[in-house]
């Protein structure tokens, strides 16, 4: 019942064009290197990527580290560098297979920025201002709000449309950005002629929104100021146990899934169910005569068992030059596809001299 991360070799990747026929579907997703990845990122994103890589047939996957998105808020240069590598290594440690996935760093494929600008020239200011993530993040800053914090969904649309993605696995918090991406694709197609595939979001059945351990009405977020609110995938295992044991719950003691009335225990049930794949109903039944303390202690072991193999893999990968080879090959393949798409976009709009 306990989940285990897949062991895999990091083999030297093959570059550029696949020998076999092109895949019929494309999957695109990214994670920002803004701090250390959390259990929320793992359940809502990374784990889904690994599952999809194994389940989907005839699909090419582009998974990237969204470093351009990270600079929508101030970042320390040394920390950002570290974070980019850290996210790349965690992608692999969680089980992404470089033979199946094009793994790359967003800023190394310049076409993202060019199409991002073109998407800004397709979107309306009012649409950007309505984005809840912008409003939340803006609310947290008093001054120096960067223009890119507002225009960021245009870059995210570019990330997706550049590769003709059909499937975009994301957590619930990104639904609005995906909806905007779909609108922009349709608007562009109407303005200039059929160019972009209109993508579909793919949301995990459970765990699309893991909540903060200290305030279960807020999403677990790696940029939260309170480190007790999240579980970092690289946290010491003892610390992880303590964070689960001290997670905020209510005082009535019943292990029941009622997100509105009992957000704390409901969140812990979601984590339990996502990691073990046992339906929430069955977990409620199993613990109906138990108490929070026992439930939390057992959940702590489940979380630790899920994270331990990821950490072991991570430390093998992080200083290995093969990680650079994988990122270089990933960027090359991404660039090839992106450049071909941009030629079409230039032609459609009438930019430059491409006929
Ligand atoms: P930040 O705090 O910097 O905004 P974040 O922790 O929200 O970061 P992102 O880089 O924005 O992480 O998200 C990467 C992916 O992880 C996205 O698909 C997002 O939907 C998913 N994700 C992030 N937080 C959660 C969460 N608490 N529960 C489920 N999925 C999540
Ligand atoms: N905006 C996302 C990260 C992200 C992304 C993407 C996800 C950037 N570009 C393209 C899916 C597809 C976030 O903040 N979670």
mmCIF file of C-alpha atoms and ligand atoms in Angstrom:
data_model
loop_
_atom_site.group_PDB
_atom_site.id
_atom_site.type_symbol
_atom_site.label_atom_id
_atom_site.label_comp_id
_atom_site.label_asym_id
_atom_site.label_seq_id
_atom_site.Cartn_x
_atom_site.Cartn_y
_atom_site.Cartn_z
ATOM 1 C CA UNK A 1 0.000 0.000 0.000
ATOM 2 C CA UNK A 2 2.874 2.354 0.702
ATOM 3 C CA UNK A 3 3.864 4.322 -2.363
ATOM 4 C CA UNK A 4 7.358 4.046 -3.745
ATOM 5 C CA UNK A 5 9.095 6.304 -6.230
ATOM 6 C CA UNK A 6 10.343 4.503 -9.318
ATOM 7 C CA UNK A 7 14.047 3.811 -9.543
ATOM 8 C CA UNK A 8 15.575 4.791 -12.825
ATOM 9 C CA UNK A 9 18.927 5.200 -14.459
ATOM 10 C CA UNK A 10 19.851 8.581 -15.866
ATOM 11 C CA UNK A 11 21.068 7.494 -19.224
ATOM 12 C CA UNK A 12 22.546 9.749 -21.853
ATOM 13 C CA UNK A 13 19.657 11.201 -23.796
ATOM 14 C CA UNK A 14 19.282 11.198 -27.528
ATOM 15 C CA UNK A 15 19.144 14.645 -29.090
ATOM 16 C CA UNK A 16 16.637 16.390 -31.348
ATOM 17 C CA UNK A 17 14.515 14.570 -33.877
ATOM 18 C CA UNK A 18 12.910 11.311 -32.819
ATOM 19 C CA UNK A 19 13.613 8.449 -35.184
ATOM 20 C CA UNK A 20 10.060 7.145 -34.933
ATOM 21 C CA UNK A 21 6.977 8.839 -36.350
ATOM 22 C CA UNK A 22 6.003 12.087 -34.584
ATOM 23 C CA UNK A 23 3.712 11.668 -31.578
ATOM 24 C CA UNK A 24 0.054 12.554 -32.054
ATOM 25 C CA UNK A 25 -0.398 14.322 -28.747
ATOM 26 C CA UNK A 26 1.720 16.773 -26.807
ATOM 27 C CA UNK A 27 1.873 17.401 -23.079
ATOM 28 C CA UNK A 28 3.400 20.568 -21.617
ATOM 29 C CA UNK A 29 3.876 21.676 -18.027
ATOM 30 C CA UNK A 30 6.253 23.662 -15.856
ATOM 31 C CA UNK A 31 7.126 24.547 -12.292
ATOM 32 C CA UNK A 32 8.632 27.823 -11.103
ATOM 33 C CA UNK A 33 12.005 27.640 -9.355
ATOM 34 C CA UNK A 34 10.877 29.956 -6.561
ATOM 35 C CA UNK A 35 12.104 28.043 -3.527
ATOM 36 C CA UNK A 36 12.114 24.397 -2.664
ATOM 37 C CA UNK A 37 9.376 22.149 -3.996
ATOM 38 C CA UNK A 38 6.635 21.132 -1.593
ATOM 39 C CA UNK A 39 4.457 18.102 -1.036
ATOM 40 C CA UNK A 40 1.733 20.162 -2.793
ATOM 41 C CA UNK A 41 3.889 20.439 -5.915
ATOM 42 C CA UNK A 42 4.637 16.726 -5.710
ATOM 43 C CA UNK A 43 1.025 15.590 -5.382
ATOM 44 C CA UNK A 44 -0.509 18.249 -7.647
ATOM 45 C CA UNK A 45 2.135 18.276 -10.353
ATOM 46 C CA UNK A 46 5.271 16.082 -10.301
ATOM 47 C CA UNK A 47 3.513 12.846 -9.460
ATOM 48 C CA UNK A 48 0.995 13.470 -12.213
ATOM 49 C CA UNK A 49 3.770 14.043 -14.747
ATOM 50 C CA UNK A 50 5.348 10.704 -13.860
ATOM 51 C CA UNK A 51 2.017 8.879 -14.077
ATOM 52 C CA UNK A 52 1.186 10.457 -17.410
ATOM 53 C CA UNK A 53 4.639 9.724 -18.824
ATOM 54 C CA UNK A 54 3.997 6.054 -18.069
ATOM 55 C CA UNK A 55 0.336 5.922 -19.102
ATOM 56 C CA UNK A 56 0.094 8.051 -22.229
ATOM 57 C CA UNK A 57 0.923 6.511 -25.539
ATOM 58 C CA UNK A 58 1.899 8.421 -28.627
ATOM 59 C CA UNK A 59 2.484 11.600 -26.665
ATOM 60 C CA UNK A 60 5.557 13.831 -26.594
ATOM 61 C CA UNK A 61 6.194 15.472 -23.227
ATOM 62 C CA UNK A 62 7.798 18.884 -22.672
ATOM 63 C CA UNK A 63 8.429 19.600 -19.000
ATOM 64 C CA UNK A 64 10.373 22.677 -18.043
ATOM 65 C CA UNK A 65 11.680 24.804 -15.214
ATOM 66 C CA UNK A 66 9.840 28.114 -15.488
ATOM 67 C CA UNK A 67 12.711 30.416 -14.494
ATOM 68 C CA UNK A 68 11.381 33.396 -16.477
ATOM 69 C CA UNK A 69 8.205 33.191 -14.414
ATOM 70 C CA UNK A 70 10.276 33.256 -11.229
ATOM 71 C CA UNK A 71 11.561 36.774 -11.949
ATOM 72 C CA UNK A 72 8.069 38.262 -11.859
ATOM 73 C CA UNK A 73 9.017 38.783 -8.190
ATOM 74 C CA UNK A 74 12.538 39.645 -6.896
ATOM 75 C CA UNK A 75 14.946 36.684 -6.663
ATOM 76 C CA UNK A 76 18.458 36.386 -5.344
ATOM 77 C CA UNK A 77 20.768 35.405 -8.226
ATOM 78 C CA UNK A 78 22.612 32.637 -6.362
ATOM 79 C CA UNK A 79 19.412 31.209 -4.928
ATOM 80 C CA UNK A 80 17.685 31.259 -8.325
ATOM 81 C CA UNK A 81 20.572 29.307 -9.924
ATOM 82 C CA UNK A 82 20.429 26.771 -7.119
ATOM 83 C CA UNK A 83 16.678 26.503 -7.342
ATOM 84 C CA UNK A 84 16.721 25.855 -11.094
ATOM 85 C CA UNK A 85 19.090 22.924 -10.632
ATOM 86 C CA UNK A 86 17.228 21.763 -7.588
ATOM 87 C CA UNK A 87 13.905 21.614 -9.464
ATOM 88 C CA UNK A 88 15.546 19.826 -12.408
ATOM 89 C CA UNK A 89 17.053 17.193 -10.090
ATOM 90 C CA UNK A 90 13.760 16.776 -8.233
ATOM 91 C CA UNK A 91 11.892 16.204 -11.485
ATOM 92 C CA UNK A 92 14.206 13.271 -12.166
ATOM 93 C CA UNK A 93 14.292 12.086 -8.555
ATOM 94 C CA UNK A 94 10.486 11.878 -8.588
ATOM 95 C CA UNK A 95 10.685 9.527 -11.560
ATOM 96 C CA UNK A 96 10.638 11.592 -14.753
ATOM 97 C CA UNK A 97 12.457 9.604 -17.377
ATOM 98 C CA UNK A 98 14.631 11.731 -19.711
ATOM 99 C CA UNK A 99 14.165 9.117 -22.430
ATOM 100 C CA UNK A 100 10.460 9.852 -22.419
ATOM 101 C CA UNK A 101 10.411 13.537 -21.510
ATOM 102 C CA UNK A 102 12.069 16.640 -22.951
ATOM 103 C CA UNK A 103 13.261 18.307 -19.763
ATOM 104 C CA UNK A 104 14.607 21.845 -20.142
ATOM 105 C CA UNK A 105 15.024 25.317 -18.690
ATOM 106 C CA UNK A 106 12.515 27.835 -20.066
ATOM 107 C CA UNK A 107 14.968 30.749 -20.474
ATOM 108 C CA UNK A 108 17.255 28.572 -22.632
ATOM 109 C CA UNK A 109 14.576 28.442 -25.324
ATOM 110 C CA UNK A 110 14.250 32.093 -26.377
ATOM 111 C CA UNK A 111 11.076 31.456 -28.366
ATOM 112 C CA UNK A 112 9.103 31.422 -25.098
ATOM 113 C CA UNK A 113 9.839 35.125 -24.623
ATOM 114 C CA UNK A 114 9.086 36.048 -28.234
ATOM 115 C CA UNK A 115 5.751 34.249 -28.262
ATOM 116 C CA UNK A 116 5.092 35.650 -24.774
ATOM 117 C CA UNK A 117 5.292 39.146 -26.261
ATOM 118 C CA UNK A 118 3.018 38.131 -29.120
ATOM 119 C CA UNK A 119 0.530 36.771 -26.573
ATOM 120 C CA UNK A 120 0.717 40.134 -24.746
ATOM 121 C CA UNK A 121 -0.206 41.628 -28.087
ATOM 122 C CA UNK A 122 -3.200 39.284 -28.279
ATOM 123 C CA UNK A 123 -4.459 39.666 -24.688
ATOM 124 C CA UNK A 124 -6.287 42.633 -23.168
ATOM 125 C CA UNK A 125 -5.110 44.447 -20.031
ATOM 126 C CA UNK A 126 -8.500 43.849 -18.384
ATOM 127 C CA UNK A 127 -8.086 40.073 -18.754
ATOM 128 C CA UNK A 128 -4.705 40.183 -17.038
ATOM 129 C CA UNK A 129 -5.996 42.367 -14.220
ATOM 130 C CA UNK A 130 -8.747 39.845 -13.459
ATOM 131 C CA UNK A 131 -6.338 36.990 -12.710
ATOM 132 C CA UNK A 132 -6.681 36.014 -9.049
ATOM 133 C CA UNK A 133 -3.055 34.905 -8.712
ATOM 134 C CA UNK A 134 -1.966 38.396 -9.833
ATOM 135 C CA UNK A 135 -4.305 40.029 -7.346
ATOM 136 C CA UNK A 136 -3.062 37.768 -4.514
ATOM 137 C CA UNK A 137 0.617 38.232 -5.271
ATOM 138 C CA UNK A 138 0.213 41.979 -5.838
ATOM 139 C CA UNK A 139 -1.571 42.249 -2.497
ATOM 140 C CA UNK A 140 1.475 40.794 -0.750
ATOM 141 C CA UNK A 141 3.812 43.527 -2.080
ATOM 142 C CA UNK A 142 3.633 47.172 -1.163
ATOM 143 C CA UNK A 143 5.840 48.638 -3.869
ATOM 144 C CA UNK A 144 7.884 47.739 -6.924
ATOM 145 C CA UNK A 145 5.273 45.424 -8.433
ATOM 146 C CA UNK A 146 6.805 44.245 -11.673
ATOM 147 C CA UNK A 147 4.988 44.612 -14.985
ATOM 148 C CA UNK A 148 5.709 40.941 -15.681
ATOM 149 C CA UNK A 149 3.640 39.938 -12.635
ATOM 150 C CA UNK A 150 0.678 41.318 -14.553
ATOM 151 C CA UNK A 151 1.649 39.978 -17.982
ATOM 152 C CA UNK A 152 2.832 36.570 -16.727
ATOM 153 C CA UNK A 153 -0.243 34.645 -18.001
ATOM 154 C CA UNK A 154 0.707 35.702 -21.541
ATOM 155 C CA UNK A 155 4.086 34.009 -21.084
ATOM 156 C CA UNK A 156 2.367 30.943 -19.656
ATOM 157 C CA UNK A 157 0.089 30.849 -22.704
ATOM 158 C CA UNK A 158 3.191 31.008 -24.893
ATOM 159 C CA UNK A 159 4.811 28.137 -22.962
ATOM 160 C CA UNK A 160 1.825 25.989 -23.840
ATOM 161 C CA UNK A 161 0.935 27.118 -27.367
ATOM 162 C CA UNK A 162 4.518 26.993 -28.629
ATOM 163 C CA UNK A 163 4.395 23.183 -28.561
ATOM 164 C CA UNK A 164 0.787 22.679 -29.732
ATOM 165 C CA UNK A 165 0.030 21.105 -26.354
ATOM 166 C CA UNK A 166 -3.196 19.130 -26.084
ATOM 167 C CA UNK A 167 -2.746 18.185 -22.428
ATOM 168 C CA UNK A 168 -1.586 20.504 -19.651
ATOM 169 C CA UNK A 169 -1.374 18.826 -16.233
ATOM 170 C CA UNK A 170 -1.716 21.495 -13.524
ATOM 171 C CA UNK A 171 -3.078 22.052 -10.030
ATOM 172 C CA UNK A 172 -6.378 23.845 -9.415
ATOM 173 C CA UNK A 173 -4.683 27.201 -8.861
ATOM 174 C CA UNK A 174 -3.708 27.332 -12.557
ATOM 175 C CA UNK A 175 -7.214 26.764 -13.963
ATOM 176 C CA UNK A 176 -7.810 30.438 -14.655
ATOM 177 C CA UNK A 177 -4.491 30.793 -16.493
ATOM 178 C CA UNK A 178 -5.323 27.801 -18.649
ATOM 179 C CA UNK A 179 -8.743 29.225 -19.463
ATOM 180 C CA UNK A 180 -7.029 32.438 -20.574
ATOM 181 C CA UNK A 181 -4.583 30.423 -22.685
ATOM 182 C CA UNK A 182 -7.505 28.754 -24.448
ATOM 183 C CA UNK A 183 -9.125 32.133 -25.104
ATOM 184 C CA UNK A 184 -5.893 33.561 -26.476
ATOM 185 C CA UNK A 185 -5.380 30.576 -28.779
ATOM 186 C CA UNK A 186 -8.892 30.972 -30.155
ATOM 187 C CA UNK A 187 -8.570 34.731 -30.522
ATOM 188 C CA UNK A 188 -5.255 34.390 -32.351
ATOM 189 C CA UNK A 189 -6.693 31.706 -34.628
ATOM 190 C CA UNK A 190 -9.666 33.948 -35.443
ATOM 191 C CA UNK A 191 -7.478 36.978 -36.078
ATOM 192 C CA UNK A 192 -4.729 35.386 -38.145
ATOM 193 C CA UNK A 193 -5.955 31.944 -39.216
ATOM 194 C CA UNK A 194 -5.645 28.461 -37.660
ATOM 195 C CA UNK A 195 -2.269 28.406 -35.884
ATOM 196 C CA UNK A 196 -2.571 27.074 -32.350
ATOM 197 C CA UNK A 197 -4.052 23.972 -30.788
ATOM 198 C CA UNK A 198 -6.553 24.867 -28.045
ATOM 199 C CA UNK A 199 -5.208 22.983 -24.989
ATOM 200 C CA UNK A 200 -7.069 21.042 -22.312
ATOM 201 C CA UNK A 201 -6.179 21.140 -18.616
ATOM 202 C CA UNK A 202 -5.566 17.871 -16.800
ATOM 203 C CA UNK A 203 -6.290 17.947 -13.078
ATOM 204 C CA UNK A 204 -5.539 15.202 -10.552
ATOM 205 C CA UNK A 205 -8.671 13.498 -9.180
ATOM 206 C CA UNK A 206 -7.493 14.001 -5.604
ATOM 207 C CA UNK A 207 -4.799 16.379 -4.518
ATOM 208 C CA UNK A 208 -5.255 19.163 -7.069
ATOM 209 C CA UNK A 209 -5.157 21.539 -4.131
ATOM 210 C CA UNK A 210 -3.141 20.548 -1.071
ATOM 211 C CA UNK A 211 -3.674 23.080 1.676
ATOM 212 C CA UNK A 212 -1.289 24.762 4.105
ATOM 213 C CA UNK A 213 -0.617 22.751 7.297
ATOM 214 C CA UNK A 214 -0.792 25.860 9.463
ATOM 215 C CA UNK A 215 -3.798 27.492 7.780
ATOM 216 C CA UNK A 216 -5.797 24.849 5.886
ATOM 217 C CA UNK A 217 -7.946 27.487 4.209
ATOM 218 C CA UNK A 218 -4.899 28.569 2.130
ATOM 219 C CA UNK A 219 -3.062 26.546 -0.518
ATOM 220 C CA UNK A 220 0.261 24.958 0.472
ATOM 221 C CA UNK A 221 2.780 27.192 -1.249
ATOM 222 C CA UNK A 222 6.562 27.049 -1.445
ATOM 223 C CA UNK A 223 6.807 30.826 -1.106
ATOM 224 C CA UNK A 224 4.809 30.916 2.156
ATOM 225 C CA UNK A 225 6.692 32.784 4.918
ATOM 226 C CA UNK A 226 5.845 30.143 7.514
ATOM 227 C CA UNK A 227 7.948 26.980 6.951
ATOM 228 C CA UNK A 228 5.533 24.984 9.145
ATOM 229 C CA UNK A 229 2.836 25.555 6.524
ATOM 230 C CA UNK A 230 4.521 23.330 3.951
ATOM 231 C CA UNK A 231 6.494 20.136 3.647
ATOM 232 C CA UNK A 232 9.568 20.651 1.594
ATOM 233 C CA UNK A 233 10.589 17.571 -0.404
ATOM 234 C CA UNK A 234 14.116 18.014 0.948
ATOM 235 C CA UNK A 235 13.129 18.556 4.587
ATOM 236 C CA UNK A 236 14.784 16.316 7.131
ATOM 237 C CA UNK A 237 12.531 13.264 7.640
ATOM 238 C CA UNK A 238 12.201 13.958 11.373
ATOM 239 C CA UNK A 239 11.056 17.485 10.618
ATOM 240 C CA UNK A 240 8.477 16.138 8.156
ATOM 241 C CA UNK A 241 7.031 13.891 10.872
ATOM 242 C CA UNK A 242 6.820 16.845 13.244
ATOM 243 C CA UNK A 243 5.159 19.081 10.692
ATOM 244 C CA UNK A 244 2.442 16.490 10.046
ATOM 245 C CA UNK A 245 1.945 15.856 13.749
ATOM 246 C CA UNK A 246 1.563 19.562 14.471
ATOM 247 C CA UNK A 247 -0.694 20.290 11.465
ATOM 248 C CA UNK A 248 -3.676 22.445 12.443
ATOM 249 C CA UNK A 249 -6.886 20.407 12.915
ATOM 250 C CA UNK A 250 -10.179 21.115 14.698
ATOM 251 C CA UNK A 251 -11.111 20.059 18.217
ATOM 252 C CA UNK A 252 -13.943 17.582 17.595
ATOM 253 C CA UNK A 253 -11.606 14.667 16.860
ATOM 254 C CA UNK A 254 -13.644 12.913 14.132
ATOM 255 C CA UNK A 255 -11.659 11.749 11.110
ATOM 256 C CA UNK A 256 -14.126 12.898 8.465
ATOM 257 C CA UNK A 257 -13.765 14.558 5.083
ATOM 258 C CA UNK A 258 -15.695 17.846 5.297
ATOM 259 C CA UNK A 259 -13.533 20.493 3.595
ATOM 260 C CA UNK A 260 -15.758 23.441 4.611
ATOM 261 C CA UNK A 261 -16.309 22.506 8.270
ATOM 262 C CA UNK A 262 -13.125 20.559 8.907
ATOM 263 C CA UNK A 263 -10.495 21.862 6.457
ATOM 264 C CA UNK A 264 -7.475 20.643 8.454
ATOM 265 C CA UNK A 265 -8.351 16.958 8.762
ATOM 266 C CA UNK A 266 -9.865 16.981 5.258
ATOM 267 C CA UNK A 267 -6.537 18.175 3.893
ATOM 268 C CA UNK A 268 -4.681 15.412 5.748
ATOM 269 C CA UNK A 269 -7.164 12.858 4.377
ATOM 270 C CA UNK A 270 -6.498 14.181 0.875
ATOM 271 C CA UNK A 271 -2.746 13.804 1.359
ATOM 272 C CA UNK A 272 -3.248 10.270 2.716
ATOM 273 C CA UNK A 273 -5.505 9.297 -0.169
ATOM 274 C CA UNK A 274 -3.280 10.848 -2.864
ATOM 275 C CA UNK A 275 -0.161 9.057 -1.646
ATOM 276 C CA UNK A 276 -1.733 5.647 -1.005
ATOM 277 C CA UNK A 277 -4.436 5.763 -3.711
ATOM 278 C CA UNK A 278 -6.910 4.494 -1.104
ATOM 279 C CA UNK A 279 -10.289 6.261 -1.535
ATOM 280 C CA UNK A 280 -11.052 8.815 1.187
ATOM 281 C CA UNK A 281 -14.221 6.914 2.167
ATOM 282 C CA UNK A 282 -12.188 3.775 2.960
ATOM 283 C CA UNK A 283 -9.695 5.759 5.016
ATOM 284 C CA UNK A 284 -12.533 7.326 7.023
ATOM 285 C CA UNK A 285 -13.893 3.832 7.686
ATOM 286 C CA UNK A 286 -10.526 2.459 8.718
ATOM 287 C CA UNK A 287 -10.022 5.295 11.236
ATOM 288 C CA UNK A 288 -13.573 5.696 12.471
ATOM 289 C CA UNK A 289 -12.702 4.526 16.007
ATOM 290 C CA UNK A 290 -9.290 6.144 16.018
ATOM 291 C CA UNK A 291 -8.067 9.644 16.943
ATOM 292 C CA UNK A 292 -6.136 12.504 15.341
ATOM 293 C CA UNK A 293 -2.905 11.587 17.090
ATOM 294 C CA UNK A 294 -2.830 8.029 15.715
ATOM 295 C CA UNK A 295 -4.017 9.137 12.289
ATOM 296 C CA UNK A 296 -1.353 11.851 12.077
ATOM 297 C CA UNK A 297 1.403 9.472 13.232
ATOM 298 C CA UNK A 298 0.463 6.945 10.536
ATOM 299 C CA UNK A 299 0.126 9.617 7.886
ATOM 300 C CA UNK A 300 3.563 10.954 8.885
ATOM 301 C CA UNK A 301 5.058 7.525 8.063
ATOM 302 C CA UNK A 302 3.254 7.413 4.714
ATOM 303 C CA UNK A 303 4.608 10.838 3.785
ATOM 304 C CA UNK A 304 8.132 9.936 4.935
ATOM 305 C CA UNK A 305 8.018 6.671 2.958
ATOM 306 C CA UNK A 306 7.008 8.597 -0.161
ATOM 307 C CA UNK A 307 9.679 11.252 0.244
ATOM 308 C CA UNK A 308 12.626 9.101 1.398
ATOM 309 C CA UNK A 309 13.350 7.499 -2.021
ATOM 310 C CA UNK A 310 12.971 10.871 -3.730
ATOM 311 C CA UNK A 311 15.627 12.350 -1.456
ATOM 312 C CA UNK A 312 17.946 9.376 -2.035
ATOM 313 C CA UNK A 313 17.690 9.810 -5.802
ATOM 314 C CA UNK A 314 18.009 13.593 -5.554
ATOM 315 C CA UNK A 315 21.378 13.392 -3.791
ATOM 316 C CA UNK A 316 22.678 10.992 -6.457
ATOM 317 C CA UNK A 317 21.646 13.317 -9.272
ATOM 318 C CA UNK A 318 22.228 16.849 -8.047
ATOM 319 C CA UNK A 319 25.992 16.987 -8.662
ATOM 320 C CA UNK A 320 26.076 14.673 -11.665
ATOM 321 C CA UNK A 321 27.026 16.224 -15.017
ATOM 322 C CA UNK A 322 24.470 13.917 -16.660
ATOM 323 C CA UNK A 323 21.876 16.332 -15.349
ATOM 324 C CA UNK A 324 23.417 19.001 -17.608
ATOM 325 C CA UNK A 325 23.421 16.626 -20.578
ATOM 326 C CA UNK A 326 19.724 15.960 -20.039
ATOM 327 C CA UNK A 327 18.893 19.675 -19.827
ATOM 328 C CA UNK A 328 20.991 20.445 -22.919
ATOM 329 C CA UNK A 329 19.298 17.734 -24.977
ATOM 330 C CA UNK A 330 15.871 18.787 -23.709
ATOM 331 C CA UNK A 331 16.467 22.423 -24.699
ATOM 332 C CA UNK A 332 17.706 21.399 -28.157
ATOM 333 C CA UNK A 333 14.603 19.405 -28.930
ATOM 334 C CA UNK A 334 12.327 22.119 -27.468
ATOM 335 C CA UNK A 335 14.111 24.778 -29.543
ATOM 336 C CA UNK A 336 13.646 22.762 -32.728
ATOM 337 C CA UNK A 337 9.882 22.471 -32.220
ATOM 338 C CA UNK A 338 9.543 26.059 -30.978
ATOM 339 C CA UNK A 339 11.474 27.596 -33.883
ATOM 340 C CA UNK A 340 9.341 25.767 -36.408
ATOM 341 C CA UNK A 341 6.211 27.075 -34.697
ATOM 342 C CA UNK A 342 7.519 30.640 -34.559
ATOM 343 C CA UNK A 343 8.132 30.677 -38.310
ATOM 344 C CA UNK A 344 4.461 29.941 -38.775
ATOM 345 C CA UNK A 345 3.457 32.617 -36.250
ATOM 346 C CA UNK A 346 5.672 35.248 -37.958
ATOM 347 C CA UNK A 347 4.127 34.379 -41.319
ATOM 348 C CA UNK A 348 0.591 34.558 -39.981
ATOM 349 C CA UNK A 349 1.075 37.990 -38.396
ATOM 350 C CA UNK A 350 3.292 39.461 -41.129
ATOM 351 C CA UNK A 351 6.377 39.961 -38.957
ATOM 352 C CA UNK A 352 9.877 40.149 -40.472
ATOM 353 C CA UNK A 353 10.465 38.870 -43.992
ATOM 354 C CA UNK A 354 9.283 35.274 -43.819
ATOM 355 C CA UNK A 355 6.883 34.614 -46.682
HETATM 356 P P1 LIG B 1 4.660 29.837 -5.510
HETATM 357 O O1 LIG B 1 4.447 29.725 -4.042
HETATM 358 O O2 LIG B 1 6.012 30.326 -5.887
HETATM 359 O O3 LIG B 1 3.536 30.501 -6.236
HETATM 360 P P2 LIG B 1 3.733 27.169 -5.851
HETATM 361 O O4 LIG B 1 4.143 26.337 -4.687
HETATM 362 O O5 LIG B 1 2.342 27.602 -5.914
HETATM 363 O O6 LIG B 1 4.710 28.393 -6.026
HETATM 364 P P3 LIG B 1 4.114 26.645 -8.667
HETATM 365 O O7 LIG B 1 5.451 26.674 -9.245
HETATM 366 O O8 LIG B 1 3.277 27.860 -8.868
HETATM 367 O O9 LIG B 1 4.149 26.342 -7.112
HETATM 368 O O10 LIG B 1 3.314 25.362 -9.151
HETATM 369 C C1 LIG B 1 3.850 24.275 -9.847
HETATM 370 C C2 LIG B 1 2.758 23.243 -10.032
HETATM 371 O O11 LIG B 1 2.395 22.703 -8.767
HETATM 372 C C3 LIG B 1 1.465 23.784 -10.649
HETATM 373 O O12 LIG B 1 0.918 22.826 -11.523
HETATM 374 C C4 LIG B 1 0.586 23.983 -9.461
HETATM 375 O O13 LIG B 1 -0.778 23.939 -9.813
HETATM 376 C C5 LIG B 1 0.989 22.813 -8.579
HETATM 377 N N1 LIG B 1 0.753 23.137 -7.189
HETATM 378 C C6 LIG B 1 1.321 24.144 -6.491
HETATM 379 N N2 LIG B 1 0.884 24.167 -5.230
HETATM 380 C C7 LIG B 1 -0.009 23.142 -5.126
HETATM 381 C C8 LIG B 1 -0.821 22.646 -4.059
HETATM 382 N N3 LIG B 1 -0.796 23.212 -2.872
HETATM 383 N N4 LIG B 1 -1.613 21.580 -4.307
HETATM 384 C C9 LIG B 1 -1.639 20.990 -5.515
HETATM 385 N N5 LIG B 1 -0.906 21.409 -6.572
HETATM 386 C C10 LIG B 1 -0.089 22.479 -6.381
HETATM 387 N N1 LIG B 2 2.306 29.238 -13.943
HETATM 388 C C1 LIG B 2 2.572 27.937 -13.419
HETATM 389 C C2 LIG B 2 3.867 27.349 -13.909
HETATM 390 C C3 LIG B 2 3.848 27.314 -15.374
HETATM 391 C C4 LIG B 2 3.158 26.376 -16.199
HETATM 392 C C5 LIG B 2 3.418 26.794 -17.539
HETATM 393 C C6 LIG B 2 2.353 25.269 -15.953
HETATM 394 C C7 LIG B 2 4.463 28.193 -16.184
HETATM 395 N N2 LIG B 2 4.224 27.895 -17.473
HETATM 396 C C8 LIG B 2 2.884 26.107 -18.616
HETATM 397 C C9 LIG B 2 1.821 24.586 -17.047
HETATM 398 C C10 LIG B 2 2.088 25.000 -18.366
HETATM 399 C C11 LIG B 2 2.574 28.044 -11.930
HETATM 400 O O1 LIG B 2 2.834 29.065 -11.402
HETATM 401 N N3 LIG B 2 2.287 26.992 -11.293
#
